[in-house]
Coordinates of C-alpha atoms and ligand atoms in Angstrom, one line a residue:
Chain V
X17 CA 99.8 1.2 8.8
X18 CA 103.3 1.9 7.3
X19 CA 103.7 0.6 3.8
X20 CA 106.5 0.5 1.3
X21 CA 106.0 -0.2 -2.4
X22 CA 109.1 -1.4 -4.2
X23 CA 108.5 -0.6 -7.9
X24 CA 111.4 -2.6 -9.3
X25 CA 110.4 -5.8 -7.6
X26 CA 106.7 -5.0 -7.6
X27 CA 106.6 -5.9 -4.0
X28 CA 104.4 -4.3 -1.4
X29 CA 105.4 -4.4 2.3
X30 CA 102.9 -3.7 5.0
X31 CA 103.9 -3.2 8.6
X32 CA 101.3 -4.4 11.1
X33 CA 101.5 -3.0 14.6
X34 CA 100.3 -3.9 18.1
X35 CA 97.6 -6.5 18.8
X36 CA 95.8 -8.4 16.2
X37 CA 92.5 -9.8 17.5
X38 CA 89.0 -10.0 16.1
X39 CA 88.3 -6.4 17.1
X40 CA 91.3 -4.9 15.2
X41 CA 91.0 -7.4 12.3
X42 CA 87.9 -5.9 10.8
X43 CA 89.6 -2.6 10.2
X44 CA 93.0 -4.2 9.2
X45 CA 91.3 -6.3 6.6
X46 CA 89.9 -3.5 4.5
X47 CA 93.1 -1.4 4.8
X48 CA 95.3 -4.2 3.7
X49 CA 93.0 -5.1 0.8
X50 CA 92.9 -1.4 -0.2
X51 CA 96.7 -1.4 -0.6
X52 CA 96.8 -4.7 -2.4
X53 CA 94.1 -3.6 -4.9
X54 CA 95.8 -0.2 -5.4
X55 CA 99.3 -1.6 -6.2
X56 CA 98.4 -5.1 -7.5
X57 CA 101.9 -6.3 -6.4
X58 CA 103.7 -9.5 -7.4
X59 CA 104.6 -10.0 -3.8
X60 CA 102.9 -8.9 -0.6
X61 CA 105.0 -8.9 2.5
X62 CA 103.3 -8.7 5.9
X63 CA 105.8 -7.5 8.5
X64 CA 104.8 -8.8 11.9
X65 CA 107.9 -7.7 13.8
X66 CA 105.9 -5.2 15.8
X67 CA 102.9 -7.4 16.5
X68 CA 103.1 -8.5 20.1
X69 CA 99.9 -10.4 20.1
X70 CA 97.9 -12.3 17.5
X71 CA 95.1 -14.9 18.0
X72 CA 93.3 -17.1 15.5
X73 CA 91.5 -14.1 14.0
X74 CA 94.9 -13.1 12.7
X75 CA 95.1 -16.5 11.1
X76 CA 91.8 -15.8 9.4
X77 CA 93.1 -12.5 8.3
X78 CA 96.2 -14.0 6.8
X79 CA 94.3 -16.9 5.1
X80 CA 91.9 -14.4 3.6
X81 CA 94.7 -12.2 2.2
X82 CA 96.4 -15.3 1.0
X83 CA 93.3 -16.3 -1.1
X84 CA 93.1 -12.8 -2.5
X85 CA 96.8 -12.6 -3.4
X86 CA 96.7 -16.1 -5.0
X87 CA 93.8 -14.9 -7.2
X88 CA 96.0 -12.1 -8.3
X89 CA 98.7 -14.5 -9.2
X90 CA 101.0 -13.0 -6.5
X91 CA 102.6 -14.5 -3.5
X92 CA 102.4 -13.7 0.2
X93 CA 105.4 -13.6 2.6
X94 CA 105.3 -13.2 6.4
X95 CA 108.2 -11.5 8.2
X96 CA 109.1 -11.6 11.8
X97 CA 106.4 -13.3 13.7
X98 CA 107.2 -14.0 17.4
X99 CA 107.3 -17.5 18.7
X100 CA 103.7 -17.8 19.8
X101 CA 102.5 -16.4 16.5
X102 CA 104.8 -18.8 14.6
X103 CA 103.2 -21.7 16.6
X104 CA 99.7 -20.5 15.7
X105 CA 100.6 -20.2 12.0
X106 CA 102.1 -23.7 12.0
X107 CA 99.0 -25.2 13.5
X108 CA 97.0 -24.2 10.4
X109 CA 97.4 -25.5 6.9
X110 CA 98.6 -22.1 5.6
X111 CA 101.8 -22.8 7.6
X112 CA 102.9 -24.9 4.7
X113 CA 101.7 -22.6 1.9
X114 CA 103.2 -19.3 2.9
X115 CA 106.8 -18.3 3.1
X116 CA 107.7 -17.2 6.7
X117 CA 111.0 -15.4 7.3
Chain A
X7 CA 97.3 -20.0 48.7
X8 CA 94.9 -18.8 46.1
X9 CA 93.8 -15.7 44.3
X10 CA 90.5 -15.2 42.5
X11 CA 89.2 -12.7 40.0
X12 CA 85.9 -12.6 38.2
X13 CA 85.2 -10.3 35.2
X14 CA 81.8 -9.8 33.6
X15 CA 81.8 -8.1 30.3
X16 CA 79.2 -7.0 27.7
X17 CA 79.4 -9.0 24.5
X18 CA 81.5 -6.4 22.6
X19 CA 84.7 -7.3 20.8
X20 CA 86.5 -4.3 22.3
X21 CA 86.2 -5.9 25.7
X22 CA 88.3 -8.9 24.8
X23 CA 91.5 -6.9 25.3
X24 CA 90.2 -5.7 28.7
X25 CA 90.0 -9.4 29.8
X26 CA 93.5 -10.0 28.3
X27 CA 95.2 -7.2 30.2
X28 CA 93.4 -8.1 33.5
X29 CA 94.4 -11.8 33.3
X30 CA 97.9 -10.8 32.3
X31 CA 98.1 -8.6 35.3
X32 CA 96.9 -11.4 37.5
X33 CA 99.4 -13.9 36.2
X34 CA 102.2 -11.4 36.5
X35 CA 101.9 -11.8 40.3
X36 CA 103.9 -15.0 39.6
X37 CA 107.2 -14.9 37.8
X38 CA 105.9 -16.6 34.6
X39 CA 108.0 -16.5 31.4
X40 CA 106.7 -14.0 28.8
X41 CA 106.0 -16.6 26.1
X42 CA 103.8 -18.6 28.5
X43 CA 101.9 -15.4 29.4
X44 CA 101.4 -14.8 25.7
X45 CA 100.1 -18.3 25.1
X46 CA 97.6 -18.1 28.0
X47 CA 96.4 -14.7 26.7
X48 CA 95.9 -16.2 23.3
X49 CA 93.8 -19.1 24.6
X50 CA 91.6 -16.8 26.7
X51 CA 91.2 -14.5 23.7
X52 CA 89.9 -17.4 21.7
X53 CA 87.4 -18.5 24.3
X54 CA 86.1 -15.0 25.0
X55 CA 85.9 -14.0 21.3
X56 CA 83.9 -17.2 20.6
X57 CA 81.3 -16.2 23.2
X58 CA 81.0 -12.8 21.6
X59 CA 81.0 -14.0 18.0
X60 CA 79.0 -17.2 18.2
X61 CA 76.8 -17.3 21.3
X62 CA 74.5 -14.3 20.9
X63 CA 72.3 -12.6 18.4
X64 CA 71.5 -9.5 20.5
X65 CA 73.6 -6.9 22.2
X66 CA 73.9 -6.2 25.9
X67 CA 74.5 -9.9 26.7
X68 CA 77.1 -11.0 29.3
X69 CA 80.2 -13.1 29.2
X70 CA 81.7 -14.1 32.5
X71 CA 85.4 -14.9 33.0
X72 CA 86.6 -16.2 36.3
X73 CA 90.3 -17.0 37.0
X74 CA 91.8 -18.7 39.9
X75 CA 95.6 -18.7 40.6
X76 CA 96.4 -21.4 43.1
X77 CA 99.5 -22.7 44.6
X78 CA 99.6 -26.4 45.7
X79 CA 102.8 -27.9 47.0
X80 CA 105.0 -25.2 45.4
X81 CA 103.3 -25.6 42.0
X82 CA 101.2 -22.8 40.5
X83 CA 98.0 -23.6 38.6
X84 CA 95.9 -21.2 36.6
X85 CA 92.2 -22.2 36.2
X86 CA 90.0 -20.1 34.0
X87 CA 86.3 -20.5 33.3
X88 CA 84.7 -18.6 30.3
X89 CA 81.0 -18.7 30.3
X90 CA 78.2 -17.4 28.1
X91 CA 74.4 -17.9 28.3
X92 CA 73.8 -18.1 24.6
X93 CA 72.8 -20.6 21.9
X94 CA 75.2 -23.3 22.9
X95 CA 77.2 -25.7 20.7
X96 CA 75.2 -28.4 18.9
X97 CA 78.1 -30.8 18.1
X98 CA 81.1 -30.3 20.3
X99 CA 83.2 -32.9 18.4
X100 CA 82.6 -31.1 15.2
X101 CA 83.2 -27.7 16.6
X102 CA 86.6 -28.7 17.9
X103 CA 87.8 -30.1 14.6
X104 CA 90.7 -28.0 13.4
X105 CA 89.5 -25.6 10.7
X106 CA 85.8 -26.1 11.4
X107 CA 83.9 -22.8 11.6
X108 CA 80.3 -21.8 11.1
X109 CA 81.5 -18.3 10.1
X110 CA 83.9 -18.7 7.1
X111 CA 82.3 -15.6 5.5
X112 CA 83.7 -13.5 8.4
X113 CA 87.1 -15.0 7.8
X114 CA 87.0 -17.1 11.0
X115 CA 89.8 -19.6 10.8
X116 CA 88.1 -22.3 12.8
X117 CA 91.2 -22.7 14.9
X118 CA 90.0 -21.3 18.2
X119 CA 89.6 -24.6 20.0
X120 CA 92.8 -26.0 18.5
X121 CA 94.7 -23.1 19.9
X122 CA 93.1 -23.5 23.3
X123 CA 94.0 -27.1 23.3
X124 CA 97.6 -26.4 22.2
X125 CA 98.3 -23.6 24.6
X126 CA 96.7 -24.9 27.7
X127 CA 97.1 -28.2 29.6
X128 CA 93.5 -29.0 29.9
X129 CA 90.2 -27.9 28.3
X130 CA 86.7 -28.9 29.2
X131 CA 83.7 -27.9 27.1
X132 CA 80.3 -27.9 28.7
X133 CA 77.6 -26.7 26.4
X134 CA 73.8 -27.0 26.3
X135 CA 71.7 -25.9 23.4
X136 CA 69.8 -22.8 24.3
X137 CA 71.4 -22.2 27.6
X138 CA 75.0 -21.5 26.9
X139 CA 78.6 -22.7 26.9
X140 CA 81.2 -23.0 29.6
X141 CA 84.8 -23.5 28.8
X142 CA 87.3 -24.5 31.5
X143 CA 90.9 -24.0 30.9
X144 CA 93.8 -25.2 33.1
X145 CA 97.5 -24.7 32.9
X146 CA 100.3 -25.5 35.3
X147 CA 102.5 -22.5 35.3
X148 CA 106.2 -22.7 34.6
X149 CA 106.8 -20.3 37.5
X150 CA 110.5 -19.5 38.0
X151 CA 111.3 -20.4 41.6
X152 CA 113.6 -18.3 43.6
X153 CA 116.6 -20.5 44.3
X154 CA 118.0 -20.6 47.8
X155 CA 121.6 -21.1 46.9
Chain E
X4 CA 75.7 3.5 23.7
X5 CA 77.1 2.0 26.7
X6 CA 79.7 -0.6 27.8
X7 CA 79.7 -2.4 31.2
X8 CA 82.4 -4.3 33.0
X9 CA 82.3 -5.8 36.4
X10 CA 85.3 -7.1 38.3
X11 CA 85.2 -9.1 41.5
X12 CA 88.5 -9.5 43.4
X13 CA 89.8 -11.1 46.5
X14 CA 90.9 -8.6 49.2
X15 CA 94.5 -8.7 48.3
X16 CA 96.6 -5.6 47.7
X17 CA 98.2 -7.2 44.6
X18 CA 94.8 -7.1 42.9
X19 CA 94.5 -3.4 42.9
X20 CA 96.8 -3.1 39.9
X21 CA 94.6 -5.7 38.1
X22 CA 91.7 -3.4 38.5
X23 CA 93.7 -0.4 37.4
X24 CA 94.8 -2.0 34.1
X25 CA 91.4 -3.3 33.4
X26 CA 89.7 0.0 33.9
X27 CA 92.5 1.7 31.9
X28 CA 91.9 -0.7 29.1
X29 CA 88.2 0.0 29.2
X30 CA 88.6 3.8 29.1
X31 CA 91.1 3.5 26.3
X32 CA 88.2 2.6 24.0
X33 CA 87.6 6.3 24.1
X34 CA 90.3 8.8 23.1
X35 CA 90.9 10.2 26.6
X36 CA 94.0 12.3 27.4
X37 CA 96.7 10.4 29.3
X38 CA 96.6 12.7 32.3
X39 CA 92.9 12.2 32.8
X40 CA 93.4 8.4 32.6
X41 CA 96.1 8.6 35.3
X42 CA 93.8 10.6 37.5
X43 CA 90.9 8.2 37.1
X44 CA 93.3 5.3 37.8
X45 CA 94.4 7.1 41.0
X46 CA 90.9 7.6 42.3
X47 CA 90.0 4.0 41.7
X48 CA 93.2 2.8 43.3
X49 CA 92.2 4.8 46.4
X50 CA 88.7 3.3 46.6
X51 CA 89.8 -0.3 46.0
X52 CA 92.8 0.0 48.4
X53 CA 90.5 1.3 51.1
X54 CA 88.2 -1.7 50.8
X55 CA 91.2 -4.0 51.1
X56 CA 92.9 -2.1 53.9
X57 CA 90.0 -1.0 56.1
X58 CA 86.9 -3.1 55.4
X59 CA 87.9 -6.6 56.4
X60 CA 89.7 -8.5 59.1
X61 CA 89.8 -11.8 57.3
X62 CA 91.2 -13.0 54.0
X63 CA 89.2 -14.4 51.1
X64 CA 86.7 -11.5 51.2
X65 CA 85.4 -9.8 48.0
X66 CA 85.6 -6.4 46.6
X67 CA 83.4 -5.7 43.6
X68 CA 84.1 -3.0 41.0
X69 CA 81.7 -2.2 38.3
X70 CA 82.3 0.4 35.6
X71 CA 80.0 1.8 33.0
X72 CA 81.1 3.8 30.1
X73 CA 78.2 5.6 28.5
X74 CA 77.7 8.1 25.8
X75 CA 74.8 10.6 26.0
X76 CA 74.4 13.3 23.4
X77 CA 78.0 13.0 22.3
X78 CA 79.3 13.3 25.8
X79 CA 81.2 10.4 27.5
X80 CA 80.6 9.5 31.1
X81 CA 82.4 7.0 33.3
X82 CA 80.6 5.7 36.3
X83 CA 82.3 3.4 38.7
X84 CA 81.0 1.6 41.8
X85 CA 83.4 0.2 44.3
X86 CA 81.8 -2.0 46.9
X87 CA 82.8 -4.1 49.9
X88 CA 80.8 -6.0 52.4
X89 CA 82.9 -5.2 55.4
X90 CA 82.7 -3.2 58.6
X91 CA 81.5 0.0 57.1
X92 CA 82.4 3.6 58.0
X93 CA 81.1 5.0 61.3
X94 CA 81.4 8.7 60.6
X95 CA 81.6 9.5 56.9
X96 CA 82.2 13.2 57.5
X97 CA 85.2 12.5 59.7
X98 CA 86.5 9.8 57.3
X99 CA 86.5 12.3 54.4
X100 CA 88.4 15.0 56.3
X101 CA 91.8 15.5 54.6
X102 CA 94.5 13.8 56.6
X103 CA 92.2 11.7 58.7
X104 CA 93.1 8.1 58.9
X105 CA 92.6 5.2 61.4
X106 CA 95.8 3.6 60.3
X107 CA 98.6 6.2 60.8
X108 CA 100.9 3.5 62.1
X109 CA 100.8 1.9 58.6
X110 CA 101.7 5.3 57.1
X111 CA 98.3 5.8 55.6
X112 CA 98.2 9.5 54.5
X113 CA 94.5 9.9 55.1
X114 CA 94.2 11.5 51.7
X115 CA 92.2 8.8 49.8
X116 CA 88.8 10.5 49.9
X117 CA 90.4 13.9 49.2
X118 CA 92.1 12.5 46.1
X119 CA 88.8 10.8 44.9
X120 CA 87.0 14.1 45.3
X121 CA 89.8 16.0 43.5
X122 CA 90.2 13.7 40.5
X123 CA 86.5 12.8 39.9
X124 CA 83.5 15.0 39.2
X125 CA 81.2 13.4 41.7
X126 CA 81.6 11.0 44.6
X127 CA 78.8 9.4 46.7
X128 CA 79.6 7.3 49.8
X129 CA 77.0 4.9 51.0
X130 CA 78.1 3.0 54.1
X131 CA 76.4 0.9 56.7
X132 CA 78.1 -0.3 59.9
X133 CA 78.5 -4.0 59.7
X134 CA 77.3 -4.5 56.1
X135 CA 79.7 -2.6 54.0
X136 CA 80.6 0.5 51.9
X137 CA 79.7 1.5 48.4
X138 CA 81.6 4.3 46.7
X139 CA 80.2 5.8 43.5
X140 CA 82.5 7.8 41.3
X141 CA 81.5 9.8 38.2
X142 CA 83.5 11.6 35.7
X143 CA 82.7 13.3 32.4
X144 CA 85.5 12.4 30.1
X145 CA 87.4 14.9 28.1
X146 CA 87.1 12.7 25.1
X147 CA 88.8 14.1 22.0
X148 CA 86.2 14.3 19.3
X149 CA 87.1 13.6 15.7
X150 CA 86.6 16.8 13.8
X151 CA 84.7 16.7 10.6
X152 CA 86.5 19.5 8.8
Chain K
X15 CA 116.4 0.5 43.3
X16 CA 119.2 2.5 41.9
X17 CA 121.1 4.7 44.4
X18 CA 123.9 7.2 44.2
X19 CA 125.7 8.5 47.3
X20 CA 127.6 11.8 46.7
X21 CA 130.2 11.8 49.5
X22 CA 131.2 15.4 49.0
X23 CA 127.7 16.8 49.5
X24 CA 126.7 13.9 51.7
X25 CA 123.6 13.5 49.5
X26 CA 121.9 10.2 48.8
X27 CA 119.8 9.9 45.7
X28 CA 117.3 7.0 45.3
X29 CA 115.6 6.3 42.0
X30 CA 112.1 5.0 42.3
X31 CA 110.6 3.1 39.4
X32 CA 107.2 2.1 38.0
X33 CA 104.1 2.1 40.1
X34 CA 103.9 3.2 43.7
X35 CA 100.7 1.8 45.4
X36 CA 100.0 0.3 48.8
X37 CA 101.2 -3.1 47.5
X38 CA 104.7 -1.9 46.4
X39 CA 105.0 0.7 49.3
X40 CA 105.6 -1.9 52.0
X41 CA 108.8 -3.2 50.3
X42 CA 109.9 0.3 49.2
X43 CA 109.7 1.7 52.7
X44 CA 112.1 -0.7 54.2
X45 CA 114.6 -0.5 51.3
X46 CA 114.6 3.3 51.4
X47 CA 115.0 3.4 55.2
X48 CA 117.8 0.9 54.9
X49 CA 119.8 3.2 52.6
X50 CA 119.0 6.3 54.8
X51 CA 120.2 4.5 57.9
X52 CA 123.3 3.2 56.2
X53 CA 124.5 6.5 54.8
X54 CA 122.9 9.0 57.3
X55 CA 123.0 11.7 54.5
X56 CA 122.5 15.5 54.9
X57 CA 120.2 15.4 51.9
X58 CA 118.0 12.6 50.6
X59 CA 116.8 12.9 47.0
X60 CA 113.9 10.8 45.8
X61 CA 113.9 10.7 42.0
X62 CA 110.4 10.1 40.7
X63 CA 111.2 10.6 37.0
X64 CA 110.4 7.0 36.3
X65 CA 107.3 6.7 38.4
X66 CA 104.3 6.5 36.1
X67 CA 101.8 6.1 38.8
X68 CA 101.5 7.0 42.5
X69 CA 98.4 7.1 44.7
X70 CA 98.0 8.3 48.3
X71 CA 100.1 5.4 49.6
X72 CA 103.1 7.1 48.0
X73 CA 102.1 10.2 49.9
X74 CA 102.2 8.2 53.1
X75 CA 105.6 6.8 52.1
X76 CA 107.0 10.3 51.4
X77 CA 105.6 11.7 54.7
X78 CA 107.1 8.8 56.6
X79 CA 110.5 9.3 55.1
X80 CA 110.2 13.0 55.7
X81 CA 109.7 12.4 59.4
X82 CA 112.6 10.1 59.6
X83 CA 114.9 12.4 57.6
X84 CA 113.9 15.4 59.8
X85 CA 114.8 13.5 62.9
X86 CA 118.2 12.9 61.4
X87 CA 118.5 16.7 60.8
X88 CA 118.7 16.2 57.1
X89 CA 116.4 17.4 54.3
X90 CA 114.3 15.7 51.7
X91 CA 114.0 16.6 48.0
X92 CA 111.7 15.2 45.4
X93 CA 112.8 15.3 41.8
X94 CA 110.7 14.8 38.6
X95 CA 107.1 14.0 39.7
X96 CA 104.7 13.9 36.8
X97 CA 101.7 16.2 36.8
X98 CA 99.2 14.0 38.6
X99 CA 101.8 13.1 41.3
X100 CA 102.5 16.8 41.7
X101 CA 98.8 17.5 42.2
X102 CA 98.6 14.7 44.8
X103 CA 101.6 16.1 46.7
X104 CA 100.2 19.6 46.7
X105 CA 96.9 18.4 48.2
X106 CA 98.8 17.4 51.3
X107 CA 100.6 19.5 53.9
X108 CA 104.0 18.1 53.0
X109 CA 103.6 19.9 49.7
X110 CA 104.7 23.1 51.6
X111 CA 107.5 21.4 53.6
X112 CA 109.4 19.5 50.9
X113 CA 111.5 20.9 48.1
X114 CA 110.2 19.7 44.7
X115 CA 112.2 20.1 41.6
Ligands
ADP222 N1 80.6 -19.9 22.9 C1 80.1 -20.5 21.7 N2 78.8 -20.5 21.5 C2 78.2 -21.1 20.4 N3 79.0 -21.7 19.4 C3 80.3 -21.7 19.6 C4 80.9 -21.1 20.7 N4 82.3 -21.3 20.6 C5 82.5 -22.0 19.5 N5 81.3 -22.2 18.8 C6 81.1 -22.9 17.5 O1 82.3 -23.7 17.3 C7 82.9 -23.4 16.1 C8 84.4 -23.5 16.1 O2 85.0 -22.6 17.0 P1 86.5 -22.2 16.9 O3 87.4 -23.4 16.8 O4 86.9 -21.3 18.0 O5 86.6 -21.5 15.5 P2 86.0 -20.1 15.0 O6 85.7 -19.3 16.2 O7 87.2 -19.5 14.2 O8 84.8 -20.4 14.2 C9 82.4 -21.9 15.8 O9 82.5 -21.6 14.4 C10 81.0 -22.0 16.4 O10 80.1 -22.5 15.5
ADP223 N1 85.9 0.7 52.6 C1 86.1 1.2 53.8 N2 85.7 0.4 54.9 C2 85.8 0.9 56.2 N3 86.5 2.0 56.5 C3 86.9 2.8 55.5 C4 86.8 2.4 54.1 N4 87.3 3.4 53.4 C5 87.8 4.3 54.2 N5 87.5 4.0 55.5 C6 87.9 4.8 56.7 O1 88.1 6.1 56.3 C7 89.4 6.6 56.7 C8 89.9 7.6 55.7 O2 90.1 7.0 54.4 P1 91.1 7.7 53.3 O3 90.8 9.1 53.2 O4 91.1 6.9 52.1 O5 92.5 7.6 54.1 P2 93.5 6.3 54.4 O6 93.0 5.2 53.5 O7 94.8 6.8 54.0 O8 93.3 6.1 55.8 C9 90.2 5.3 56.8 O9 91.4 5.5 57.6 C10 89.2 4.3 57.3 O10 89.1 4.4 58.7

């Protein structure tokens, strides 16, 4: 996973790739949390531009990170979800709580 | 005209993507728009993942997916059955409530059935406690027709 | 450790690629070199195409492909059975002769069995006139092992 | 199928793409023969650089075009087969009769 930490803005950007399903989620979860805990950023940006497929397990992944990030008084931003992923996110309540660009 | 495919997998999460690529390859025989293919893949992914995550306690159990692509009067239909032989669903109404999940600790979003309903035209759930669950999904494909002009 | 997948297709040529992608997806669970994946795909393509081209006169007949990926003592093996329930092969020795084909007019090269033999480690042909043909293919995978250094 | 006809050398180049199996062969065959019959070239070049997969049906396709081209007193050249395709071609007798670059 590519990551960029912007010191000035205290923002951490993580670039997810390929398919997010229940199988890949388990590994993704601990890697993402590892970065968040290491940098304790004010903002965490999940870049979904390269994610071609995501099902509801990805929703669970995002919701879980959202909870963690809220506890750390930071905010979560999603960048570049494709149309089907956008639809899925909007189906759930986090669609209203998270900034999507 | 119809075309049938049946896939039987072991209940391992790594096999969900095998099912996705196979069904994608099947649908690609018709000229279906990419976003529709993605939505169908997502619905199937939900149903198969559910069988693996919720139906069984033991390994080496089976999940059976059968897909039928059929053309009736110039319209293309995709029918998919996803079946397990596991514990079954006690309360289907409750299970299909958006956000309801019995595995929140594993970060399940409880949105599987909602996504299947949203992305497919029809869903039927047939479940018996102790003997398994069968999900039927149907979608009329937005096949691009070759114009004769 | 093992993983099993079974695919049942209608005898249509467009389904051969469905089988290829599914088996490729299965093998990709192991870190197998691309050229080896291509060779396995080719061998399977030959066997499945044969069932569709030679076994049946009618449509809506079945071809069944089952694949087992198994790890024994750190070695990975792929076992694939390709089975039809068609006319069978009268003379297996003749059929496996390089260049022999009963369909030269359809530009068959008669090299299917030769390619299966070349690209896999083992092939067994089990055919009975009038009841069908079962091809077993085996290959020890050149899986890249994660080094511990 | 992309094609280029080089008038000066009377050579016809056809660029095959993607997967060549028994399913795609049937269409490929008549398209290729259509070009050959239209241009009646001295040399026909089949460009396989973009072919990621070919099984023995492709061998049958090449053998068939080889016969046609020989009857027309022209020659057949194959360009850019990948390693597995090269292996397949070399297994058959046309491996010795056709120029492969
Ligand atoms: N095949 C199945 N076998 C048994 N229980 C199931 C099955 N599919 C779904 N369920 C039950 O229905 C609930 C809701 O399913 P779903 O909407 O897909 O959400 P999730 O999978 O995220 O929990 C699951 O938490 C589970 O209790
Ligand atoms: N599944 C099958 N059922 C019946 N006959 C078969 C089957 N597979 C192969 N054969 C016979 O064996 C011959 C040789 O097969 P093969 O080496 O694959 O060459 P090809 O398919 O190009 O003819 C075929 O032409 C056919 O007569």
